[in-house]
Each structure stands twice: as C-alpha cells, then as structure tokens.
Amino acid sequence: MHYPDVYIGNIESYPDYSPSAIAKRQIDGAVVLTSAGLEGDQQAEKSYHGGADRALCHFPREHYAWLRQQFPEEEDRFHPPAFGENLSTLGMTEDNVFIGDIFRWGEALIQVTQPRAPCYKLNHFLGCKNLSPLLQQSGRCGWLYRVIGTGNVSGDRPLELLTRNSEVSVAQAISIAFNMPFDEEQYRRLMSAAGLSASWSKTMQTRLVQRKIEDFGRRLFGSEGK
C-alpha cells in the first residue's frame, strides 16, 4: 500500500520568473478531487500546467535523498513538496509505474498520463542552475495524472493499482522522449500506450512529421536557453 502525502498551492509572484504555484503546503484530512485537480490547488501558465491530462503531479519521495547528494550545498531545500508535487510516496517510482495505470484513491480514480517535463522554474525556485536537465537526464521526473472518477481523497487512503493498460513504464517514456536519438519505432510505441496524454501524443506525432526532436533549451533554462 502506498499512502501519499498530499499538497496544494496558490499562485504567487516571483522576481526572477513568471507567477507560479510551485510552492505547496501539506494538507491533512479529506479534500475533494475534481476533474481539474485537488480543490484549492492552483496552476499558473495553464498551457503547460493543469488541465484534464495534468490534474495531479506525483514526485517520488526517494528522489530527494539522491538530490541532496547531488547538491549538498542546497540540501535543506530538497524535501517534499519542493518540486511542486501534489502527491509524494515511497515505493512508487518511474520504473514501476506505467503510462495508463489506473489507481483507486479514496473515492476517486486517477490515471497516469505522462512523465513530468522538468522546467527552468525548478532551477530558480531551488537555487540550482542545472537542476532541470539533471532530472531529465537521470529520469527522475515524476509523472502526471488525469482524474477519471472524482470524489473525496486523503493522505490516509492508499493508492491502489486497479489496472495496468500499457507496457510502457514512465521511465521508458522519459527515455524515449528525452534521452535517446530520433527513433520512429519508439515514438510509435509510446503513442500506442493507452492513456498517454494528448499533448505527448501530439509531440511524438510532430517528431514523426518533422523528422527531428524539438529543442529542450527554453523549457529547461528559460530565456537563457533560447
């Protein structure tokens, strides 16, 4: 059984980048999970955050120990929910969670849709210039969910796997999308994974049409990555 810590946040302004709801706070007790996410949780820049396919963000708690080793001078920063996640657990990682997995959580049903794509805001928020590319290269990205059944949820209700609907793990999806050369066969494999988000399907289809991988610089480094 995997019991999640649960976090929500409000949009705040930051001097070095656009407004964000990356700063989260833990909540105890029951909260309503709607099709848009946890009641009271906000998302800025909705072209990249939130929406039906990205209603919840999950980041494995075990990654924080590894990150504290990578950035010892910033180790005090690396504790949940530093990555703006809604859910944090022990025992669920990119290797054993798969695209399309459906979990029961309290009264709700949620489905894994895609890995999280690390962005430059993590670099600024945590004071580590190369954090986002390191997460991407290491495969420690976390993943996102859509809500397919709403209801009350809480940290004392476990995430229970109901059905596995594809053979593509989140780790494999990260490798295919971010860390391997152009590979038409692997893009088609990823697109065939039941439950994959519309945005990731579009990205893979665009690669097949344009015969190239898009530039990651802007996402990973902001204006510095142009």
PDB file of C-alpha atoms in Angstrom, residues 93-101 112-116 139 141-144 166-176 190 200:
ATOM      1  CA  THR A  93       8.898   5.222  -8.950  1.00  0.00           C
ATOM      2  CA  GLU A  94       9.190   5.789 -12.680  1.00  0.00           C
ATOM      3  CA  ASP A  95      10.354   2.177 -13.018  1.00  0.00           C
ATOM      4  CA  ASN A  96       7.280   0.522 -11.525  1.00  0.00           C
ATOM      5  CA  VAL A  97       4.552   2.975 -12.602  1.00  0.00           C
ATOM      6  CA  PHE A  98       3.337   2.724 -16.202  1.00  0.00           C
ATOM      7  CA  ILE A  99       1.621   5.021 -18.668  1.00  0.00           C
ATOM      8  CA  GLY A 100      -2.124   4.331 -18.433  1.00  0.00           C
ATOM      9  CA  ASP A 101      -2.061   2.821 -14.925  1.00  0.00           C
ATOM     10  CA  VAL A 112      -1.134   8.103 -15.312  1.00  0.00           C
ATOM     11  CA  THR A 113      -0.890  10.187 -18.489  1.00  0.00           C
ATOM     12  CA  GLN A 114       2.731  11.266 -18.984  1.00  0.00           C
ATOM     13  CA  PRO A 115       6.032  11.965 -17.257  1.00  0.00           C
ATOM     14  CA  ARG A 116       6.509  15.442 -15.894  1.00  0.00           C
ATOM     15  CA  GLY A 139      14.932  10.002 -15.406  1.00  0.00           C
ATOM     16  CA  CYS A 141      10.931  13.414 -13.366  1.00  0.00           C
ATOM     17  CA  GLY A 142       7.800  12.150 -11.656  1.00  0.00           C
ATOM     18  CA  TRP A 143       4.533  11.860 -13.578  1.00  0.00           C
ATOM     19  CA  LEU A 144       1.070  13.337 -14.050  1.00  0.00           C
ATOM     20  CA  SER A 166       0.268  -0.459 -21.333  1.00  0.00           C
ATOM     21  CA  GLU A 167       3.745  -1.954 -21.390  1.00  0.00           C
ATOM     22  CA  VAL A 168       5.479   1.433 -21.332  1.00  0.00           C
ATOM     23  CA  SER A 169       6.785   2.448 -17.917  1.00  0.00           C
ATOM     24  CA  VAL A 170       7.150   6.093 -17.011  1.00  0.00           C
ATOM     25  CA  ALA A 171      10.932   5.538 -17.028  1.00  0.00           C
ATOM     26  CA  GLN A 172      10.766   4.200 -20.587  1.00  0.00           C
ATOM     27  CA  ALA A 173       8.592   7.130 -21.680  1.00  0.00           C
ATOM     28  CA  ILE A 174      11.179   9.549 -20.260  1.00  0.00           C
ATOM     29  CA  SER A 175      13.979   7.733 -22.076  1.00  0.00           C
ATOM     30  CA  ILE A 176      12.088   7.698 -25.382  1.00  0.00           C
ATOM     31  CA  LEU A 190       4.921   5.455 -26.931  1.00  0.00           C
ATOM     32  CA  TRP A 200       2.569  13.944 -25.586  1.00  0.00           C
TER      33      TRP A 200
END
